[in-house]
Amino acid sequence: MTDALKLGFGPFAAPTKGVLVVFAEEGVKLGPATRKALGPLVELVTRAAKAERFSGKKNSALDLIAPAGLKAGRLLVIGVGKPAELKPKDFLKLGGLATGKLPNAASDATVFAELSGGAMKPEQAADLAQGAGLRAYAFDRYKTKRKDDEKSPATRNLTIAVGDVAAARKAYGPRSAISDGVLIARDLVNEPANVLYPEEFARRTGALKKLRVAVEVLDIRAMKKLGMNALLGVGQGSVRESRVVVMRWNGGKAGEAPVAFIGKGVCFDTGGISIKPAASMEDMKGDMAGAACVVGLMHALAARKARVNAVGVIGVVENMPDGNAQRPGDIVKSMSGQTIEIINTDAEGRLVLADVIWYTAQRFKPKFMVDLATLTGAIIVALGQEYAGMFCNNDQLAERLTKAGSETGELVWRMPLAPEYDKMIDSKFADMKNTGGSRWGGAITAAQFIKRFVDDKIPWAHLDIAGTGFDSRQTDINRSWGSGWGVRLLDRLVADHYER
Ligand code: BES
Ligand code: MN
Ligand code: ZN
């Protein structure tokens, strides 16, 4: 199991054990509480900084072991650069960076949340704490052995020293709800497909009921009755049954139209009959990162009691190539009534989304819809892992998402939609085909396909998170493969614009 991090807030006071973490601005400028706690040791820091050429540059660190005169066994000085340049998301990263620099063995650490001008604002201290919590996550539940240098204490106590303890705790409340949502999403993405198959995924969403989220699971019978043949076709080659899960959080005005989030939940994507090559196929256990984000987001909204009506709808399937699998050339009739010629069974995510998006719009008439899907390799070619691709039929929604992205660091880049691309998915035999035929513009033709199931009267954004949903980078706030990407972004979108 993941080592537990026990996060707390306290007043500025020199710790009697463990590691003391303090921040230094450019020019090794320390804050008043830090100077007071260090006393004559400030001189040692200055000398060590010179010797190590530590100037307080952002993301640098100075590590002093067992400094005489300090009860804490270790002093870690973290550079923050110029404080005027620090944005909220930088405090999050700093919290992660500080936690990451702690030695494995440390069971106690105290972080002084101050800059040279004095205590950080409660929101900034709370961002630090959130970053620390996100960084501490590890998916290691299947590790039964550990190397000596990986051994760490079962629990680590992390105290954030702040100016106003009550205010920091209050600011941390909603952030902790959001962090929990991110970690739920990471757990789901990291979980292997032999454990997390559609029924099990649906079962796990049941945990949301504790937070008063209404959770409904549609089984095969219910989906057949609704005519969700595009989704069902994807799952028919698997011995695992498909599911659709509908999650509803009503924190807004009674009767007000909800905002809607829709996720691709392909628990494993072999490609089906158009089978994928073996290299990296194991990554396709994460092809449900969109659905994982929606579940994490619903948790975040409910746990922080967001004053909004929100629905989350996920299509959960496994794309396998058995004797009953869908074939290239097959034609299916989607819930919308439109027919689809299957060209490539590996273009399955859009088939799942087609029915789930249509269903969500019909049933809930939402204010807007955002779908998230690890949809195309092409978006990784275009944007790498830094930005998700955003396709949107509404400029205001696109702007809001872009802004929420730069605030949270979960970045989106708007990509084009246009009739010329739409033409590429016309079919000889059906209303449309499920691929554009050529690899060119692959993320765009995928988005055009989904767009055919969206009524333009509803603002809609499609986020292609194939690059960001699982993450091989090692960032300050995430060391695990599943990134939990999108939970913080969409929570911010809601908080900034849609709460009453
Ligand atoms: N799940 C994949 C996309 C993907 C690839 C996600 C790599 C994350 C990493 C999706 O179902 C898929 O296979 N897309 C195909 C579409 C093609 C057949 C038109 C792709 O991108 O190659
Ligand atoms: Mn696929
Ligand atoms: Zn897929």
GROMACS .gro file of C-alpha atoms in nm, residues 228-472:
model
  245
  228MET     CA    1  -2.655   0.197  -2.796
  229ASN     CA    2  -2.526  -0.034  -3.068
  230ALA     CA    3  -2.211   0.167  -3.141
  231LEU     CA    4  -2.092   0.118  -2.783
  232LEU     CA    5  -2.215  -0.240  -2.762
  233GLY     CA    6  -2.034  -0.332  -3.085
  234VAL     CA    7  -1.703  -0.239  -2.926
  235GLY     CA    8  -1.761  -0.460  -2.623
  236GLN     CA    9  -1.903  -0.761  -2.805
  237GLY     CA   10  -1.564  -0.925  -2.860
  238SER     CA   11  -1.492  -0.941  -2.488
  239VAL     CA   12  -1.612  -1.186  -2.224
  240ARG     CA   13  -1.643  -0.883  -1.995
  241GLU     CA   14  -1.978  -0.709  -2.021
  242SER     CA   15  -1.997  -0.339  -2.107
  243ARG     CA   16  -2.148  -0.082  -1.875
  244VAL     CA   17  -2.256   0.280  -1.878
  245VAL     CA   18  -2.241   0.463  -1.546
  246VAL     CA   19  -2.439   0.780  -1.477
  247MET     CA   20  -2.331   0.990  -1.178
  248ARG     CA   21  -2.530   1.289  -1.060
  249TRP     CA   22  -2.433   1.555  -0.809
  250ASN     CA   23  -2.700   1.812  -0.730
  251GLY     CA   24  -2.537   2.095  -0.541
  252GLY     CA   25  -2.695   2.369  -0.748
  253LYS     CA   26  -3.045   2.509  -0.776
  254ALA     CA   27  -3.318   2.246  -0.796
  255GLY     CA   28  -3.423   2.196  -1.155
  256GLU     CA   29  -3.137   2.394  -1.308
  257ALA     CA   30  -2.974   2.230  -1.612
  258PRO     CA   31  -2.657   2.045  -1.517
  259VAL     CA   32  -2.309   2.068  -1.658
  260ALA     CA   33  -2.205   1.735  -1.809
  261PHE     CA   34  -1.879   1.543  -1.824
  262ILE     CA   35  -1.841   1.235  -2.039
  263GLY     CA   36  -1.555   0.987  -2.033
  264LYS     CA   37  -1.414   0.717  -2.259
  265GLY     CA   38  -1.367   0.412  -2.041
  266VAL     CA   39  -1.196   0.145  -2.249
  267CYS     CA   40  -1.058  -0.077  -1.973
  268PHE     CA   41  -0.829  -0.241  -2.224
  269ASP     CA   42  -0.781  -0.162  -2.591
  270THR     CA   43  -0.624  -0.446  -2.788
  271GLY     CA   44  -0.746  -0.278  -3.105
  272GLY     CA   45  -0.992  -0.564  -3.157
  273ILE     CA   46  -0.971  -0.746  -3.493
  274SER     CA   47  -0.760  -0.452  -3.620
  275ILE     CA   48  -0.522  -0.563  -3.348
  276LYS     CA   49  -0.243  -0.341  -3.220
  277PRO     CA   50   0.125  -0.437  -3.235
  278ALA     CA   51   0.271  -0.577  -2.912
  279ALA     CA   52   0.504  -0.286  -2.834
  280SER     CA   53   0.361  -0.082  -2.546
  281MET     CA   54   0.022  -0.248  -2.574
  282GLU     CA   55   0.028  -0.277  -2.194
  283ASP     CA   56  -0.031   0.098  -2.182
  284MET     CA   57  -0.380   0.034  -2.312
  285LYS     CA   58  -0.492  -0.057  -1.961
  286GLY     CA   59  -0.501   0.321  -1.924
  287ASP     CA   60  -0.742   0.373  -2.213
  288MET     CA   61  -1.007   0.459  -1.954
  289ALA     CA   62  -0.828   0.774  -1.832
  290GLY     CA   63  -1.117   0.992  -1.954
  291ALA     CA   64  -1.369   0.793  -1.750
  292ALA     CA   65  -1.130   0.792  -1.452
  293CYS     CA   66  -1.112   1.171  -1.468
  294VAL     CA   67  -1.490   1.199  -1.470
  295VAL     CA   68  -1.517   0.979  -1.161
  296GLY     CA   69  -1.242   1.176  -0.984
  297LEU     CA   70  -1.410   1.501  -1.079
  298MET     CA   71  -1.748   1.389  -0.946
  299HIS     CA   72  -1.574   1.298  -0.622
  300ALA     CA   73  -1.407   1.639  -0.605
  301LEU     CA   74  -1.730   1.830  -0.673
  302ALA     CA   75  -1.932   1.631  -0.421
  303ALA     CA   76  -1.662   1.624  -0.153
  304ARG     CA   77  -1.621   2.001  -0.163
  305LYS     CA   78  -1.998   2.043  -0.196
  306ALA     CA   79  -1.974   2.243  -0.516
  307ARG     CA   80  -2.280   2.459  -0.567
  308VAL     CA   81  -2.355   2.318  -0.910
  309ASN     CA   82  -2.563   2.047  -1.071
  310ALA     CA   83  -2.327   1.812  -1.250
  311VAL     CA   84  -2.361   1.481  -1.429
  312GLY     CA   85  -2.082   1.244  -1.519
  313VAL     CA   86  -2.149   0.974  -1.775
  314ILE     CA   87  -1.894   0.711  -1.871
  315GLY     CA   88  -1.897   0.432  -2.127
  316VAL     CA   89  -1.699   0.140  -1.991
  317VAL     CA   90  -1.601  -0.143  -2.226
  318GLU     CA   91  -1.318  -0.376  -2.319
  319ASN     CA   92  -1.200  -0.390  -2.682
  320MET     CA   93  -1.103  -0.752  -2.749
  321PRO     CA   94  -1.078  -0.969  -3.062
  322ASP     CA   95  -1.272  -1.289  -2.984
  323GLY     CA   96  -1.494  -1.492  -3.218
  324ASN     CA   97  -1.785  -1.261  -3.156
  325ALA     CA   98  -1.581  -0.946  -3.215
  326GLN     CA   99  -1.692  -0.672  -3.447
  327ARG     CA  100  -1.533  -0.685  -3.796
  328PRO     CA  101  -1.407  -0.415  -4.030
  329GLY     CA  102  -1.689  -0.358  -4.276
  330ASP     CA  103  -1.961  -0.412  -4.017
  331ILE     CA  104  -2.228  -0.145  -4.006
  332VAL     CA  105  -2.386  -0.046  -3.673
  333LYS     CA  106  -2.677   0.180  -3.595
  334SER     CA  107  -2.599   0.423  -3.315
  335MET     CA  108  -2.848   0.544  -3.056
  336SER     CA  109  -2.885   0.865  -3.258
  337GLY     CA  110  -3.014   0.661  -3.552
  338GLN     CA  111  -2.710   0.740  -3.765
  339THR     CA  112  -2.531   0.439  -3.913
  340ILE     CA  113  -2.156   0.381  -3.891
  341GLU     CA  114  -1.935   0.165  -4.109
  342ILE     CA  115  -1.653   0.018  -3.905
  343ILE     CA  116  -1.330   0.057  -4.100
  344ASN     CA  117  -1.091  -0.002  -3.815
  345THR     CA  118  -1.197  -0.170  -3.491
  346ASP     CA  119  -0.913   0.013  -3.316
  347ALA     CA  120  -1.098   0.341  -3.361
  348GLU     CA  121  -1.330   0.228  -3.082
  349GLY     CA  122  -1.330   0.523  -2.843
  350ARG     CA  123  -1.534   0.744  -3.076
  351LEU     CA  124  -1.794   0.466  -3.108
  352VAL     CA  125  -1.833   0.455  -2.731
  353LEU     CA  126  -1.852   0.834  -2.707
  354ALA     CA  127  -2.104   0.859  -2.991
  355ASP     CA  128  -2.370   0.680  -2.788
  356VAL     CA  129  -2.279   0.816  -2.447
  357ILE     CA  130  -2.274   1.177  -2.565
  358TRP     CA  131  -2.604   1.136  -2.749
  359TYR     CA  132  -2.761   0.977  -2.440
  360THR     CA  133  -2.634   1.253  -2.210
  361ALA     CA  134  -2.765   1.532  -2.432
  362GLN     CA  135  -3.107   1.369  -2.474
  363ARG     CA  136  -3.156   1.287  -2.111
  364PHE     CA  137  -3.007   1.588  -1.934
  365LYS     CA  138  -3.014   1.880  -2.180
  366PRO     CA  139  -2.695   2.006  -2.014
  367LYS     CA  140  -2.558   2.362  -2.009
  368PHE     CA  141  -2.247   2.228  -2.174
  369MET     CA  142  -2.073   1.898  -2.232
  370VAL     CA  143  -1.706   1.823  -2.200
  371ASP     CA  144  -1.586   1.481  -2.305
  372LEU     CA  145  -1.246   1.338  -2.222
  373ALA     CA  146  -1.089   1.052  -2.412
  374THR     CA  147  -0.753   0.893  -2.477
  375LEU     CA  148  -0.869   0.900  -2.833
  376THR     CA  149  -0.583   0.918  -3.080
  377GLY     CA  150  -0.212   0.858  -3.115
  378ALA     CA  151  -0.224   1.151  -3.358
  379ILE     CA  152  -0.279   1.401  -3.076
  380ILE     CA  153   0.043   1.278  -2.912
  381VAL     CA  154   0.227   1.337  -3.238
  382ALA     CA  155   0.083   1.688  -3.251
  383LEU     CA  156   0.114   1.803  -2.889
  384GLY     CA  157   0.322   1.554  -2.692
  385GLN     CA  158   0.234   1.522  -2.325
  386GLU     CA  159   0.224   1.890  -2.233
  387TYR     CA  160  -0.111   1.997  -2.378
  388ALA     CA  161  -0.433   1.807  -2.435
  389GLY     CA  162  -0.603   1.869  -2.769
  390MET     CA  163  -0.925   2.067  -2.737
  391PHE     CA  164  -1.196   2.066  -3.003
  392CYS     CA  165  -1.486   2.295  -2.932
  393ASN     CA  166  -1.802   2.426  -3.099
  394ASN     CA  167  -1.824   2.731  -2.871
  395ASP     CA  168  -1.570   3.011  -2.830
  396GLN     CA  169  -1.672   3.103  -2.476
  397LEU     CA  170  -1.636   2.748  -2.348
  398ALA     CA  171  -1.302   2.718  -2.529
  399GLU     CA  172  -1.174   3.037  -2.369
  400ARG     CA  173  -1.287   2.929  -2.025
  401LEU     CA  174  -1.116   2.594  -2.061
  402THR     CA  175  -0.797   2.756  -2.186
  403LYS     CA  176  -0.795   2.991  -1.888
  404ALA     CA  177  -0.865   2.713  -1.637
  405GLY     CA  178  -0.581   2.525  -1.803
  406SER     CA  179  -0.326   2.796  -1.754
  407GLU     CA  180  -0.441   2.849  -1.395
  408THR     CA  181  -0.406   2.484  -1.302
  409GLY     CA  182  -0.119   2.385  -1.528
  410GLU     CA  183  -0.342   2.125  -1.699
  411LEU     CA  184  -0.305   2.282  -2.038
  412VAL     CA  185  -0.531   2.258  -2.341
  413TRP     CA  186  -0.459   2.368  -2.697
  414ARG     CA  187  -0.745   2.440  -2.933
  415MET     CA  188  -0.747   2.241  -3.254
  416PRO     CA  189  -0.960   2.303  -3.564
  417LEU     CA  190  -1.295   2.163  -3.670
  418ALA     CA  191  -1.406   2.226  -4.029
  419PRO     CA  192  -1.637   2.082  -4.296
  420GLU     CA  193  -1.338   1.981  -4.509
  421TYR     CA  194  -1.229   1.739  -4.235
  422ASP     CA  195  -1.584   1.621  -4.184
  423LYS     CA  196  -1.601   1.508  -4.547
  424MET     CA  197  -1.320   1.264  -4.479
  425ILE     CA  198  -1.550   1.041  -4.271
  426ASP     CA  199  -1.829   1.007  -4.527
  427SER     CA  200  -1.888   0.640  -4.610
  428LYS     CA  201  -1.986   0.458  -4.929
  429PHE     CA  202  -2.219   0.227  -4.737
  430ALA     CA  203  -2.338   0.408  -4.425
  431ASP     CA  204  -2.388   0.759  -4.290
  432MET     CA  205  -2.025   0.773  -4.187
  433LYS     CA  206  -1.718   0.561  -4.132
  434ASN     CA  207  -1.520   0.541  -3.809
  435THR     CA  208  -1.184   0.657  -3.945
  436GLY     CA  209  -1.073   0.925  -4.184
  437GLY     CA  210  -0.894   0.672  -4.402
  438SER     CA  211  -0.561   0.850  -4.390
  439ARG     CA  212  -0.344   0.910  -4.084
  440TRP     CA  213  -0.327   1.278  -4.162
  441GLY     CA  214  -0.514   1.493  -3.915
  442GLY     CA  215  -0.613   1.179  -3.722
  443ALA     CA  216  -0.710   1.365  -3.405
  444ILE     CA  217  -0.923   1.605  -3.606
  445THR     CA  218  -1.117   1.344  -3.802
  446ALA     CA  219  -1.182   1.166  -3.472
  447ALA     CA  220  -1.323   1.490  -3.329
  448GLN     CA  221  -1.533   1.545  -3.643
  449PHE     CA  222  -1.679   1.199  -3.592
  450ILE     CA  223  -1.784   1.281  -3.236
  451LYS     CA  224  -1.921   1.615  -3.350
  452ARG     CA  225  -2.177   1.431  -3.564
  453PHE     CA  226  -2.339   1.321  -3.239
  454VAL     CA  227  -2.353   1.668  -3.086
  455ASP     CA  228  -2.632   1.919  -3.134
  456ASP     CA  229  -2.452   2.249  -3.197
  457LYS     CA  230  -2.701   2.425  -2.972
  458ILE     CA  231  -2.519   2.269  -2.678
  459PRO     CA  232  -2.170   2.406  -2.612
  460TRP     CA  233  -1.938   2.108  -2.632
  461ALA     CA  234  -1.568   2.050  -2.593
  462HIS     CA  235  -1.381   1.730  -2.669
  463LEU     CA  236  -1.049   1.687  -2.492
  464ASP     CA  237  -0.817   1.432  -2.652
  465ILE     CA  238  -0.603   1.327  -2.355
  466ALA     CA  239  -0.408   1.043  -2.517
  467GLY     CA  240  -0.089   1.240  -2.441
  468THR     CA  241  -0.174   1.376  -2.098
  469GLY     CA  242  -0.391   1.101  -1.948
  470PHE     CA  243  -0.100   0.882  -1.866
  471ASP     CA  244   0.228   1.033  -1.806
  472SER     CA  245   0.579   0.904  -1.852
   0.00000   0.00000   0.00000
